[in-house]
């Protein structure tokens, strides 16, 4: 019949399960703490003085850019209205010029007809020639005006293209760029202000997570006794199994039962002391957890993670909106310059024609005066020509003034000036802003979830350990009387029992077990007694740093 193996009941029989549960919690808390420490390190880097200085520089540059764009948008309406108003003035004065030239043309035609009627007079041929000259000059003037009308049509079309581009540009500013820049400005303000407020909390969190790493490692080290206790429990079971080989109430059975009780009592005492030590360390860690929660909450509160996540911080390509125009608008500016040159050329010719007409009409009047009253009608018609032509310079001056105003309006406009510049496309560099936003957005969820995980896990470990400490304390109170005992009377050493003792001694893995064994059986087997109680060995110095943080 096979003998049933002995077992350990009560708290000491649960030590492996309890310690495994607590250690799992501690390792999980340490891994989470390692992740949180990395998060804090990233956040502290993003909140550093150098990064804040970069953000401030970008913030100021962006603010200046927004102000400049707003000024341009504000100018757009006035610019378009001013160009349109001057265009209408130019058209009005050009029509006046055309009407005067047409009137002069009609009067010149009448002058030629009248001059033909006076050909027989002494100055008749000269009057015919002069009237023909006037007619030719008015034809030249008429052609100049017609060509000026064509140039004006080109000018108006160019102005319309530019006005449309400016209007489109203004709409782009208002509906696309300004909201984007304002959004970035909001993001910068949120990051800058939040970073200043949260830097203190981030620094505290960095210090605390460093402390947490060492504290959890120390607790885990204290609980390494669980491994030793489990080994000793195995040896206690082996002692009990050997004891059951002897009949009840025999000295050998009683001696081995006494040995197992002493080994169990010493193991219980060591385990209880280790649990008490671990619980004290854990309680010290738990004292800082409210501050951990408070500081994580402070960082979370100062940043609106949902808002930060929704704001975009990629670099903005400004070229298509701010500095480059459609090709049509650029061509329109070239057309305006060309039209201006053409209008100047035509105006010079028109002014010269007007002067020639006035001069010729005066010569005609002089020629008519030489023949007396016979050419009075020719004198009248020549005076009419002179009167009509004399209004041309004044009207043309008004036209030229309107043209100059339009040119000045175009040249003086900040929008127009930008539109004429052939600048390379550039961008607002938002690298620092983008980096800080990404770090903060990535860090905030971890601050909330990881801190809660650490708190909950350590509290769970503490609850388990506290419950086990209470149960183990009761067990220790029950077995502490078995720390020492006297061998039963009548125990004699025989080779069989001596072999059993040697077998058990060889199975021990710890010096304190062997020392206790020798202390009990020294007189019986002739082994030297330990001079003092066995010292508790220091736990193995495991390198936990690589495992924990």
CSV table of C-alpha atoms in Angstrom, one decimal, residues 50 65 70 76 157 179 183 187 196 228 259 277 301 341 468 479 492 494-495 539:
chain,number,residue,atom,x,y,z
A,50,UNK,CA,14.7,75.4,-24.9
A,65,UNK,CA,1.9,86.7,-39.9
A,70,UNK,CA,-5.6,90.5,-41.6
A,76,UNK,CA,-8.8,94.0,-50.3
A,157,UNK,CA,-10.0,93.5,-68.7
A,179,UNK,CA,-8.9,80.2,-39.5
A,183,UNK,CA,-6.2,77.6,-35.0
A,187,UNK,CA,-2.8,75.5,-30.2
A,196,UNK,CA,4.3,76.5,-18.0
A,228,UNK,CA,13.0,30.1,0.5
A,259,UNK,CA,12.0,18.5,14.0
A,277,UNK,CA,8.8,44.3,6.2
A,301,UNK,CA,-6.5,69.4,-16.4
A,341,UNK,CA,3.2,102.6,-72.2
A,468,UNK,CA,-2.1,37.3,4.5
A,479,UNK,CA,3.6,27.8,16.5
A,492,UNK,CA,18.5,5.7,20.8
A,494,UNK,CA,20.7,3.1,15.4
A,495,UNK,CA,22.1,2.9,12.0
A,539,UNK,CA,18.6,37.2,0.2
